[in-house]
N, CA, C and O atoms as a Tinker XYZ file with bonds, in Angstrom:
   444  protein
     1  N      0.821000   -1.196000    0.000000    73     2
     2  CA     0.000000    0.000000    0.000000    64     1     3
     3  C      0.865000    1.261000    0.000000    63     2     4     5
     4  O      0.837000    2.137000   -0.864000    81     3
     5  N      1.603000    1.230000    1.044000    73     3     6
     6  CA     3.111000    2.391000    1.007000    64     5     7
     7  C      3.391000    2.660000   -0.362000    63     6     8     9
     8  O      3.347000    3.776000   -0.879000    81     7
     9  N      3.808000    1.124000   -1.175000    73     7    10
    10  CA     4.637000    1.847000   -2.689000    64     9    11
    11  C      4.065000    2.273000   -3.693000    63    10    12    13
    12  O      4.519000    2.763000   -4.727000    81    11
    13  N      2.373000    1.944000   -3.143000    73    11    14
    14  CA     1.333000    2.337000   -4.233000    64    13    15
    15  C      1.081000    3.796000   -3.665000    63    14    16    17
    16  O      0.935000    4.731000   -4.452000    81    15
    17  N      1.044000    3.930000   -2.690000    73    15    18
    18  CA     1.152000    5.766000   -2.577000    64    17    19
    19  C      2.137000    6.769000   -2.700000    63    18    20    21
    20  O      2.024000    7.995000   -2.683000    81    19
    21  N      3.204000    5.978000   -2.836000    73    19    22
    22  CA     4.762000    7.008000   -3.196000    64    21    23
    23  C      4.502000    7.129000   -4.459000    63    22    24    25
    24  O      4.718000    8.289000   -4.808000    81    23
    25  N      3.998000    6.220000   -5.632000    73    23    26
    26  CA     4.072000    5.814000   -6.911000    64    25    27
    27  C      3.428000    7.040000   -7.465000    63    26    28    29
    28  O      3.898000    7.786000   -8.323000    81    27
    29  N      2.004000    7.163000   -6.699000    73    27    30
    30  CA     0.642000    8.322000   -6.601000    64    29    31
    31  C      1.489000    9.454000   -6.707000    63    30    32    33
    32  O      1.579000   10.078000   -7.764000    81    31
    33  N      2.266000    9.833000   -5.440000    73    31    34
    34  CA     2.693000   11.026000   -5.471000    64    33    35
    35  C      3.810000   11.233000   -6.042000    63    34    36    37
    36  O      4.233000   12.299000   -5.596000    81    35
    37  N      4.811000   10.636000   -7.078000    73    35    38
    38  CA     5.700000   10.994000   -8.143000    64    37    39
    39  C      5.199000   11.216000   -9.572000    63    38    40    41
    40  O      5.669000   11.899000  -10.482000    81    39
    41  N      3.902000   10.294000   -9.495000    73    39    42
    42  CA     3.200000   10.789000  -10.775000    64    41    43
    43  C      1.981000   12.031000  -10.317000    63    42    44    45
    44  O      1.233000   12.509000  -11.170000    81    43
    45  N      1.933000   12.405000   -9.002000    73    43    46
    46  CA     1.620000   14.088000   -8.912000    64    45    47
    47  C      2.635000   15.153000   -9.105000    63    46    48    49
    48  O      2.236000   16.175000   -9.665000    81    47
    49  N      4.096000   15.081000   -8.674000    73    47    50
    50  CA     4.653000   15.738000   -8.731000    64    49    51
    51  C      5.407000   15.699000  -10.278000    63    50    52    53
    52  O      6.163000   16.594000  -10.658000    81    51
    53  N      5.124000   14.737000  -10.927000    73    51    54
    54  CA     5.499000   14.211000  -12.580000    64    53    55
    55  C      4.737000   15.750000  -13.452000    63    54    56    57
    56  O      5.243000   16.697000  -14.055000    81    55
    57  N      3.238000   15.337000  -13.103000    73    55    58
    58  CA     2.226000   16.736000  -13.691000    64    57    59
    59  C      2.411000   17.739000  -13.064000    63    58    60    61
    60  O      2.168000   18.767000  -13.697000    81    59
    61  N      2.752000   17.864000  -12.047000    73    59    62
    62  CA     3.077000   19.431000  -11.589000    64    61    63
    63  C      4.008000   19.831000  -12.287000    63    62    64    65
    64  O      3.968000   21.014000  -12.625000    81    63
    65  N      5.209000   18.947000  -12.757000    73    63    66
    66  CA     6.061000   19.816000  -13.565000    64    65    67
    67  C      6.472000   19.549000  -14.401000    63    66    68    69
    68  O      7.662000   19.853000  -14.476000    81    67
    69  N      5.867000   18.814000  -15.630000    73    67    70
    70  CA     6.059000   18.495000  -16.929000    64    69    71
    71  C      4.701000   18.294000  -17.827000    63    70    72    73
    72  O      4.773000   18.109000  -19.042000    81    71
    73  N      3.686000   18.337000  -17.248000    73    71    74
    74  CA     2.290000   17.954000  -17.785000    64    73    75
    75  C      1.262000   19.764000  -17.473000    63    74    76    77
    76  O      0.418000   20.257000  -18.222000    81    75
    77  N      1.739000   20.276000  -16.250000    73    75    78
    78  CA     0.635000   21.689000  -16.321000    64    77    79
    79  C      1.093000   22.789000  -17.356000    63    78    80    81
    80  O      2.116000   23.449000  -17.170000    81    79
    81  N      0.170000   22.967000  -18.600000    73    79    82
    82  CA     1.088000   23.809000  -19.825000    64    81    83
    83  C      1.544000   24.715000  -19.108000    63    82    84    85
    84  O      1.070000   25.155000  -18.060000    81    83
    85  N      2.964000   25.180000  -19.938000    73    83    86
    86  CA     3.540000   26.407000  -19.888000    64    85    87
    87  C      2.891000   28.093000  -20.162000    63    86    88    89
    88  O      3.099000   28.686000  -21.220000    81    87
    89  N      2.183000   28.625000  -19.141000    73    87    90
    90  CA     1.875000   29.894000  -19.632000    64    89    91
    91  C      2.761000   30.772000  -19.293000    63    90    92    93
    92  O      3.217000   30.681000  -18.153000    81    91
    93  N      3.111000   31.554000  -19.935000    73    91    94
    94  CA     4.043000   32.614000  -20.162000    64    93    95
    95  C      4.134000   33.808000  -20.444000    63    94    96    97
    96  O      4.883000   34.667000  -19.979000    81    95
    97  N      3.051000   33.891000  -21.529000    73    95    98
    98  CA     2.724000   35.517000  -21.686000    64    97    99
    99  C      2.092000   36.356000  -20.750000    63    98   100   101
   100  O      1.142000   35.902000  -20.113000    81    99
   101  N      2.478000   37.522000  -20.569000    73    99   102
   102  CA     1.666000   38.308000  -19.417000    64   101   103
   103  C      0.153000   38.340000  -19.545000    63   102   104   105
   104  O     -0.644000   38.503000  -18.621000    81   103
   105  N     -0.101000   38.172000  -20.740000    73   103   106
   106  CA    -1.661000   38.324000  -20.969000    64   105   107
   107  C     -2.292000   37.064000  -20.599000    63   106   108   109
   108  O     -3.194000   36.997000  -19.765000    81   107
   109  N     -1.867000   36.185000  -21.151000    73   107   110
   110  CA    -2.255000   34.486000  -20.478000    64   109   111
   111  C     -2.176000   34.622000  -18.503000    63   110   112   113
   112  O     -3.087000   34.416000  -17.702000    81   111
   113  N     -0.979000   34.966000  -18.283000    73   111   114
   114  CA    -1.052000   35.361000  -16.969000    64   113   115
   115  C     -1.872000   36.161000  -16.163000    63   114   116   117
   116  O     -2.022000   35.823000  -14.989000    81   115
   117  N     -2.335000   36.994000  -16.518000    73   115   118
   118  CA    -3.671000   38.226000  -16.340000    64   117   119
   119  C     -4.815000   37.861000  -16.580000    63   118   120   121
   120  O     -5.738000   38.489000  -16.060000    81   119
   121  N     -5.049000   36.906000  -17.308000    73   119   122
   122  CA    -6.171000   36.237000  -17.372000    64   121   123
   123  C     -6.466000   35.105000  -16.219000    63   122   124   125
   124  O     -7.312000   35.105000  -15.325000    81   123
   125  N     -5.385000   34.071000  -16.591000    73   123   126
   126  CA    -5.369000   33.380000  -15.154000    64   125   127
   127  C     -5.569000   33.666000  -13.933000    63   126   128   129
   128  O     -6.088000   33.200000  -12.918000    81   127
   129  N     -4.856000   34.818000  -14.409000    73   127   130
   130  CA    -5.015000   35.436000  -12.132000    64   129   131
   131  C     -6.920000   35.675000  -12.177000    63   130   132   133
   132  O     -7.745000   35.036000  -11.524000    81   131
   133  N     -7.165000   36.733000  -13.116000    73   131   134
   134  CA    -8.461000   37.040000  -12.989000    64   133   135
   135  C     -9.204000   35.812000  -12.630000    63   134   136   137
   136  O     -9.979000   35.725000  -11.678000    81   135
   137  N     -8.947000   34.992000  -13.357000    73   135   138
   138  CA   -10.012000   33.583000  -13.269000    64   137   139
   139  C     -9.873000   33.138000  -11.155000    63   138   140   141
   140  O    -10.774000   33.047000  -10.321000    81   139
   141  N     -8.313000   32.969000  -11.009000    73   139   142
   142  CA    -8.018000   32.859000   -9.907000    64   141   143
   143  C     -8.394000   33.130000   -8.855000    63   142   144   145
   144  O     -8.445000   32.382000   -7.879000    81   143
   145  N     -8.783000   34.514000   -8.946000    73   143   146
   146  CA    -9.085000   35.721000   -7.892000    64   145   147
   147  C    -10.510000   35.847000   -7.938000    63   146   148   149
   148  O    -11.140000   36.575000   -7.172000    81   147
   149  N    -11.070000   35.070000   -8.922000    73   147   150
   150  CA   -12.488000   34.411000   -8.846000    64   149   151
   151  C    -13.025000   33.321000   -8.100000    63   150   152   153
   152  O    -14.217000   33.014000   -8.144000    81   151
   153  N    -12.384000   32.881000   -7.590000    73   151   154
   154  CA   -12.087000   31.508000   -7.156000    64   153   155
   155  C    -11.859000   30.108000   -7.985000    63   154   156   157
   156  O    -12.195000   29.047000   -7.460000    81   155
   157  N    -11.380000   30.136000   -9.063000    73   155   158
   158  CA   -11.708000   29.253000   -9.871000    64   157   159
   159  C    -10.221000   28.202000   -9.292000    63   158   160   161
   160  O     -9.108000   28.717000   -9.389000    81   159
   161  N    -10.328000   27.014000   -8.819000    73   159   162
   162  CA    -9.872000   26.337000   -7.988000    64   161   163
   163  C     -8.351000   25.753000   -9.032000    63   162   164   165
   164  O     -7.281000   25.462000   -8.497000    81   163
   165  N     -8.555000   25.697000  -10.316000    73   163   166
   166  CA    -7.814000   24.670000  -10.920000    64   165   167
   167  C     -6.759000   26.243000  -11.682000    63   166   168   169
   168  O     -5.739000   26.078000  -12.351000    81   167
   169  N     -7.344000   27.598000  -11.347000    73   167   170
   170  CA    -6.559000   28.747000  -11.803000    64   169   171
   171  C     -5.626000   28.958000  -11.152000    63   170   172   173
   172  O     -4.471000   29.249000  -11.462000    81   171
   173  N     -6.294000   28.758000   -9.856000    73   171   174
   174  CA    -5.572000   29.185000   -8.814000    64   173   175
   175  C     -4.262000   28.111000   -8.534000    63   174   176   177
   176  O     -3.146000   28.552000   -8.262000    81   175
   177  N     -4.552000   26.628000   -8.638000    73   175   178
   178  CA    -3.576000   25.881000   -8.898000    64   177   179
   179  C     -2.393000   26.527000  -10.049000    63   178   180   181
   180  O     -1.350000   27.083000   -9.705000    81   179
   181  N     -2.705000   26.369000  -11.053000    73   179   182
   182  CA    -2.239000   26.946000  -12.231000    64   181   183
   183  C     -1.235000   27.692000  -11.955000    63   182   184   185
   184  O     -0.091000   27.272000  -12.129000    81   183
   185  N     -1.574000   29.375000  -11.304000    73   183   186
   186  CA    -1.052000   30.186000  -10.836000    64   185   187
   187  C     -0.066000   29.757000   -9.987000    63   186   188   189
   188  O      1.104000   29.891000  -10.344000    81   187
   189  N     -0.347000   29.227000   -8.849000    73   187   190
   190  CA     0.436000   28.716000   -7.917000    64   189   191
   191  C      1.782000   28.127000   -8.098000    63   190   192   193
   192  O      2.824000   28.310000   -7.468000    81   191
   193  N      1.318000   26.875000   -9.792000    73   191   194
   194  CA     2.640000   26.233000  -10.507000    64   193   195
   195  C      3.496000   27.497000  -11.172000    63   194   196   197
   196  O      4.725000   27.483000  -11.108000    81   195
   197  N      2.886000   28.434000  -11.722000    73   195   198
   198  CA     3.537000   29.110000  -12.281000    64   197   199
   199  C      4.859000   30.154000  -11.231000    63   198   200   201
   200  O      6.031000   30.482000  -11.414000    81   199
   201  N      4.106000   30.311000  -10.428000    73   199   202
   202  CA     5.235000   31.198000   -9.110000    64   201   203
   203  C      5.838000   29.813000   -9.016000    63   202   204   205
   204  O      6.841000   29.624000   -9.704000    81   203
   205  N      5.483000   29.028000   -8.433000    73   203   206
   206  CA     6.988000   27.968000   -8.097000    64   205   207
   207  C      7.646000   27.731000   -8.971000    63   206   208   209
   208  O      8.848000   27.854000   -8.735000    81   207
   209  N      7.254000   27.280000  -10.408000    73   207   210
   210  CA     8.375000   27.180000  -11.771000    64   209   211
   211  C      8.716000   28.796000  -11.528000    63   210   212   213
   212  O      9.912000   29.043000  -11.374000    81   211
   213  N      8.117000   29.524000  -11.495000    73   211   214
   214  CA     8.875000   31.160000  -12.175000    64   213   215
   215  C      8.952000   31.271000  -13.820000    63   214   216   217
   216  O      9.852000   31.663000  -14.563000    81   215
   217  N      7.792000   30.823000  -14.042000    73   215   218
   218  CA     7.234000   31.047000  -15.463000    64   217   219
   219  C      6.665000   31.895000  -16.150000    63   218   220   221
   220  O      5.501000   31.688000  -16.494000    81   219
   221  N      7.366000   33.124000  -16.546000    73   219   222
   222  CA     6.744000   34.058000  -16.886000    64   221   223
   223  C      6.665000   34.896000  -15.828000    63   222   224   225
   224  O      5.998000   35.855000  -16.216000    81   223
   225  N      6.987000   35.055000  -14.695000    73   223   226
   226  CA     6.798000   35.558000  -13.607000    64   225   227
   227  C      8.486000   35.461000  -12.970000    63   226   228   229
   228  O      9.295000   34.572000  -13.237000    81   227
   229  N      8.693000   36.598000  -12.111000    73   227   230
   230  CA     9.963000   35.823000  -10.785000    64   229   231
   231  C      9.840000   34.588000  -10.089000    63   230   232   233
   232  O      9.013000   34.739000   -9.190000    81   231
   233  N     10.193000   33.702000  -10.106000    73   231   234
   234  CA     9.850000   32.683000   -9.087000    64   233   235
   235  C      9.615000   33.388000   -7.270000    63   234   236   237
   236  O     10.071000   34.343000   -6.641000    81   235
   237  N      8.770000   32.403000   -7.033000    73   235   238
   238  CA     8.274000   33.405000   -5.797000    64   237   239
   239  C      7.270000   31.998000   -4.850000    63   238   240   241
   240  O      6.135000   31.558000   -5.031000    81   239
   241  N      8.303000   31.670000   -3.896000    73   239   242
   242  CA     7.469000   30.812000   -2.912000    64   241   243
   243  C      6.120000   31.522000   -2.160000    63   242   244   245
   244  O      4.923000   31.314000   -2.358000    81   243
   245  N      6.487000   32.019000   -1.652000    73   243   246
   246  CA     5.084000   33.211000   -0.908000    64   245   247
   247  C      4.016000   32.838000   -1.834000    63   246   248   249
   248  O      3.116000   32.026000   -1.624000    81   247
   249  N      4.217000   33.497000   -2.832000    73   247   250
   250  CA     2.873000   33.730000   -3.920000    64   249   251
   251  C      2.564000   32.215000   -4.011000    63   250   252   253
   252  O      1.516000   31.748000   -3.564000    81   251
   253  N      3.361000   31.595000   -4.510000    73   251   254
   254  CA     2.884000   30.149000   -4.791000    64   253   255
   255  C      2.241000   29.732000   -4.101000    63   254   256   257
   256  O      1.165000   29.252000   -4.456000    81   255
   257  N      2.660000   29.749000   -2.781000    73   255   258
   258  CA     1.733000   29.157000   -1.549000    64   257   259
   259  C      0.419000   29.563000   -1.094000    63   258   260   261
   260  O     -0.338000   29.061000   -0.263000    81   259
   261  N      0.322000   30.592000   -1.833000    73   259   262
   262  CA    -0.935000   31.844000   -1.259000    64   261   263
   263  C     -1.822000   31.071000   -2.335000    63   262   264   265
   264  O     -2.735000   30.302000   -2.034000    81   263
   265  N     -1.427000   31.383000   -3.622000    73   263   266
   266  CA    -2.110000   30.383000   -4.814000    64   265   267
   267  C     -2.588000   29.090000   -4.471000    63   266   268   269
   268  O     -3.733000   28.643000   -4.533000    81   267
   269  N     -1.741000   28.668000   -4.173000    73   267   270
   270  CA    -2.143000   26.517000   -3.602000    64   269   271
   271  C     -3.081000   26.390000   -2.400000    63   270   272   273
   272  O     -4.110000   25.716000   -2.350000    81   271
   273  N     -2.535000   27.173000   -1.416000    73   271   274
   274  CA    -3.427000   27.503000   -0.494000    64   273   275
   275  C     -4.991000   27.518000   -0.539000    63   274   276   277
   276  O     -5.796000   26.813000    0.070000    81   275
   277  N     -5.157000   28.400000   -1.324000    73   275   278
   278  CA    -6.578000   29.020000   -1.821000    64   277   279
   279  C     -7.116000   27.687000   -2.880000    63   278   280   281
   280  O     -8.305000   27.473000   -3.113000    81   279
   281  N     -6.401000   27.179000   -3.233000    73   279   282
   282  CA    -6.794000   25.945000   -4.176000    64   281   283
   283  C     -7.359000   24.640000   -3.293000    63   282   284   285
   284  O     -8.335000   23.908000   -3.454000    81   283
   285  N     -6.349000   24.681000   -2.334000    73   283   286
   286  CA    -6.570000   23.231000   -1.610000    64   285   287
   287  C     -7.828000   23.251000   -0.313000    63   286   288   289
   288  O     -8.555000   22.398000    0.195000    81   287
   289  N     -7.544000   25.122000   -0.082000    73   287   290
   290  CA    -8.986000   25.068000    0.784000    64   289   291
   291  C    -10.626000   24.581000    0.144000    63   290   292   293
   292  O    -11.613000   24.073000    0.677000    81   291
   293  N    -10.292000   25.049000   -1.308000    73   291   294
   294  CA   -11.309000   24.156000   -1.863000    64   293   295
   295  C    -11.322000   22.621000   -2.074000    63   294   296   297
   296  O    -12.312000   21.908000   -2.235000    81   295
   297  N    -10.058000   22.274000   -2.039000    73   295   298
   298  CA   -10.226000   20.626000   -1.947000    64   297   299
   299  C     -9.590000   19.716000   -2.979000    63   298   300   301
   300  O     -9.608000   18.514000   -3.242000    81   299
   301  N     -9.106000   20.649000   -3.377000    73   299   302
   302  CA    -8.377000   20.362000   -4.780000    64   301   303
   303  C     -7.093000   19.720000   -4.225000    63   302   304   305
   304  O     -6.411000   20.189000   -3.314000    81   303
   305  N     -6.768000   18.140000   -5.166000    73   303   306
   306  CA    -5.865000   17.461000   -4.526000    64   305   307
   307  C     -4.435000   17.819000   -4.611000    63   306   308   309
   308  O     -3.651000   17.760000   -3.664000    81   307
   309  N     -4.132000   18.223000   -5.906000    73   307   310
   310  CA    -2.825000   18.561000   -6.633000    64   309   311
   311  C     -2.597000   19.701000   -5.942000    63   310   312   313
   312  O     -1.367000   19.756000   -5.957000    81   311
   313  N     -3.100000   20.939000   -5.162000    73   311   314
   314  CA    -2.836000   21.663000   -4.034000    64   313   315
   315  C     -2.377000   21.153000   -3.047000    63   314   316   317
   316  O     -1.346000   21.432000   -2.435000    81   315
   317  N     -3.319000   20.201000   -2.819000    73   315   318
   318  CA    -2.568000   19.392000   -1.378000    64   317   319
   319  C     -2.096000   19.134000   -1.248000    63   318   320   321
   320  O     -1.582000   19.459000   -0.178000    81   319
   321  N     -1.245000   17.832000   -2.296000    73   319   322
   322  CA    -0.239000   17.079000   -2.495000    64   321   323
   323  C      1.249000   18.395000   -2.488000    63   322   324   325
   324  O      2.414000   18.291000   -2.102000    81   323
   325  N      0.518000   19.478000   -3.072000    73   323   326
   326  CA     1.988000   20.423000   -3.763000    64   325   327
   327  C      2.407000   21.180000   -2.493000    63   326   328   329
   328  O      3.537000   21.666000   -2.440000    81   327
   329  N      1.205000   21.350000   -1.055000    73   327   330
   330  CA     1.718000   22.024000   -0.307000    64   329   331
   331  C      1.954000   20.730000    0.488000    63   330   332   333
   332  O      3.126000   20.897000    0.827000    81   331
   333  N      1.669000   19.824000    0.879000    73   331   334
   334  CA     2.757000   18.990000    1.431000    64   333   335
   335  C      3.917000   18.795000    0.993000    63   334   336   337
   336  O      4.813000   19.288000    1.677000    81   335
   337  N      4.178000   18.306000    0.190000    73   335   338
   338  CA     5.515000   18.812000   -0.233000    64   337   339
   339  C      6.684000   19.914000    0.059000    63   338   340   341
   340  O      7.802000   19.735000    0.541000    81   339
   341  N      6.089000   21.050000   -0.368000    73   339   342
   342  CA     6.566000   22.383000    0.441000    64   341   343
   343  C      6.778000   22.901000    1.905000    63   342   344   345
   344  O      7.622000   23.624000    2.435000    81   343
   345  N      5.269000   21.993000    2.494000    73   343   346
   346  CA     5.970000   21.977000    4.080000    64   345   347
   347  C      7.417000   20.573000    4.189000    63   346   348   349
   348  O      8.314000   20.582000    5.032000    81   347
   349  N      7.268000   19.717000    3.296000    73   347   350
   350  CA     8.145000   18.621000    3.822000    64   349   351
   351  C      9.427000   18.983000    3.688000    63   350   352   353
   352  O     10.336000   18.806000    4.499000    81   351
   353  N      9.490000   19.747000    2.126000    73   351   354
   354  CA    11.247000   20.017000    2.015000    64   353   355
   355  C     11.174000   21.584000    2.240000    63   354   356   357
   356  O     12.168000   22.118000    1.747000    81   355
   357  N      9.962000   22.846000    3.067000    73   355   358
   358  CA    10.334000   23.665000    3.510000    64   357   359
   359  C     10.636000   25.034000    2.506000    63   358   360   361
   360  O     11.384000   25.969000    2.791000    81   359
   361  N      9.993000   24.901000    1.504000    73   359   362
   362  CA     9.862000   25.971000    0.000000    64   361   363
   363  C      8.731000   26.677000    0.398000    63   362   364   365
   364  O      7.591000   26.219000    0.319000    81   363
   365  N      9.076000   28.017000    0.915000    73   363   366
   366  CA     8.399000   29.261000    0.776000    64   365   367
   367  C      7.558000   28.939000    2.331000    63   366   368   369
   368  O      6.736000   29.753000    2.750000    81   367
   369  N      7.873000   27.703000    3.073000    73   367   370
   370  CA     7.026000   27.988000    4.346000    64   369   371
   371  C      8.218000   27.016000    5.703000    63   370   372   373
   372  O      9.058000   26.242000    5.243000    81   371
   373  N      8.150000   27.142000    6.748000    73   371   374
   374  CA     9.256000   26.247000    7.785000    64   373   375
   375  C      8.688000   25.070000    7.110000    63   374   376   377
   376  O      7.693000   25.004000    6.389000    81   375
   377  N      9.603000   24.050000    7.525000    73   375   378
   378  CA     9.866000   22.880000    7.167000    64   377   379
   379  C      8.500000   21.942000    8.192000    63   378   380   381
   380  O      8.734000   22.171000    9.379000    81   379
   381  N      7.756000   21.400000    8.102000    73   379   382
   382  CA     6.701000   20.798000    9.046000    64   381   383
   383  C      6.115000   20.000000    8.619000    63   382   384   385
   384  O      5.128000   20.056000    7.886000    81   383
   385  N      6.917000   18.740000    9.227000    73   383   386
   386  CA     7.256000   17.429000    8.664000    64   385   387
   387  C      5.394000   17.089000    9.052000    63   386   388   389
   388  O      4.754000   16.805000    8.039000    81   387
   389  N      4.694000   17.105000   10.185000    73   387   390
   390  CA     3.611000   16.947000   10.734000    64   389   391
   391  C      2.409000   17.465000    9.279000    63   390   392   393
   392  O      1.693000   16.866000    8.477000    81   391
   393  N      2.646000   18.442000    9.487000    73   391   394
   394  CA     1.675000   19.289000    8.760000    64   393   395
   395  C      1.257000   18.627000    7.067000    63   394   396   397
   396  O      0.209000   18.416000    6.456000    81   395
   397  N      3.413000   18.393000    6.650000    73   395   398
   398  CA     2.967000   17.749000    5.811000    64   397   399
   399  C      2.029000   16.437000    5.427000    63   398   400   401
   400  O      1.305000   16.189000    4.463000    81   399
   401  N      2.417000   15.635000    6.758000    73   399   402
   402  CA     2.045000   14.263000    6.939000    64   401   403
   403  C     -0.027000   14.949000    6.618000    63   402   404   405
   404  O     -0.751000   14.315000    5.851000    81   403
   405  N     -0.432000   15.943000    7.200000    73   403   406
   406  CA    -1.777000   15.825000    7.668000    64   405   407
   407  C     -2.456000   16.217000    6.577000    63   406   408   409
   408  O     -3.589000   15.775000    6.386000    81   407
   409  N     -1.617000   17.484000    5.321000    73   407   410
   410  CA    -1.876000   17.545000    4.005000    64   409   411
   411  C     -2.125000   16.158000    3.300000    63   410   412   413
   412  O     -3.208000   15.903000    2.774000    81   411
   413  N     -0.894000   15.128000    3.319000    73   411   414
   414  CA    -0.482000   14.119000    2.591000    64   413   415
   415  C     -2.275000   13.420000    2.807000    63   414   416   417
   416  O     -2.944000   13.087000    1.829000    81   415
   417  N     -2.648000   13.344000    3.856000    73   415   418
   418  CA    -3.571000   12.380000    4.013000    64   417   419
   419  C     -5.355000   13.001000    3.629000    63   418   420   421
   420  O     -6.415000   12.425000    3.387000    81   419
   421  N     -4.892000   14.579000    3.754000    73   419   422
   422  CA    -6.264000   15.147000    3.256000    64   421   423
   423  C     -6.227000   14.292000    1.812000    63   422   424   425
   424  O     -7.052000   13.417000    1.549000    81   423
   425  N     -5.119000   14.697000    0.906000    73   423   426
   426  CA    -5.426000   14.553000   -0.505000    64   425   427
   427  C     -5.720000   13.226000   -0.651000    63   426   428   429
   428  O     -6.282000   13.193000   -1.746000    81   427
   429  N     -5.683000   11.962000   -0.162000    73   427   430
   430  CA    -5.734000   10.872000    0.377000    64   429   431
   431  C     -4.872000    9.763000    0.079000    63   430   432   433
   432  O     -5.076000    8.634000   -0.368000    81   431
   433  N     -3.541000   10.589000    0.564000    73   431   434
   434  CA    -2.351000    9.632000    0.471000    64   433   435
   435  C     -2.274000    8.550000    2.042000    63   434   436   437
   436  O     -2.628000    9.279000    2.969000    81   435
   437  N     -2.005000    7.407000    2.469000    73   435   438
   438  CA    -2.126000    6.812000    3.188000    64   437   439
   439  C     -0.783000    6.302000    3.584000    63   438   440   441
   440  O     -0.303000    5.284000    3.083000    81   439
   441  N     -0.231000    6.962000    4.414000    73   439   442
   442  CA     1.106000    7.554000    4.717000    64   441   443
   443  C      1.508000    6.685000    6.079000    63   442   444
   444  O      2.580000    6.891000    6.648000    81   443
C-alpha cells in the first residue's frame, strides 16, 4: 500500500512539472489570475505552478503558496499534495514534517 502511494505522489509531482502547460505571456497570466481571484480552484492551482516554476513571472514561494493555499482550501488534490511537499522540504514555508504528513492524508495519500 506504502509503494502504491509514493508511486501516486511521483506521478503528482510528474504533472506538476512536466504535464501543467507552460503559460508565459503576461496576458495568459492576467487572465489566469483574474479567473483565480475568482475563485476558480484549478486557476488558482495553475497560478500557484507558475510562481513555483517562475514562469513568466519571478519565481516566488510566498505567492505560490498563497495560490495553492486558496486551491486546496477548496479541496483540490494537486494543491494538497503540492503544499505537502513544500511543508516537507520547507519551499516558501518552515519545514513541518507533521503538517505535511496531515496535508499528505487530506489529498488521500495513506502515509
Amino acid at each position: 500500500m506504502l509503494k502504491r502511494n509514493y508511486l501516486v505522489l511521483i506521478v503528482a509531482v510528474f504533472l506538476l512539472f512536466c504535464i501543467v502547460p507552460s503559460v508565459v505571456s503576461s496576458e495568459s497570466i492576467d487572465k489566469l489570475r483574474a479567473k483565480a481571484e475568482q475563485g476558480d480552484a484549478e486557476a488558482q492551482f495553475d497560478l500557484g505552478t507558475i510562481y513555483l516554476k517562475g514562469e513568466g513571472v519571478p519565481q516566488d514561494y510566498a505567492e505560490a503558496f498563497k495560490w495553492f493555499r486558496k486551491a486546496a482550501d477548496q479541496g483540490l488534490a494537486g494543491s494538497l499534495t503540492t503544499l505537502a511537499i513544500m511543508y516537507e522540504e520547507g519551499n516558501g514555508v518552515e519545514k513541518d514534517p507533521e503538517e505535511a504528513k496531515r496535508l499528505y492524508a487530506k489529498a488521500g495519500f495513506d502515509l
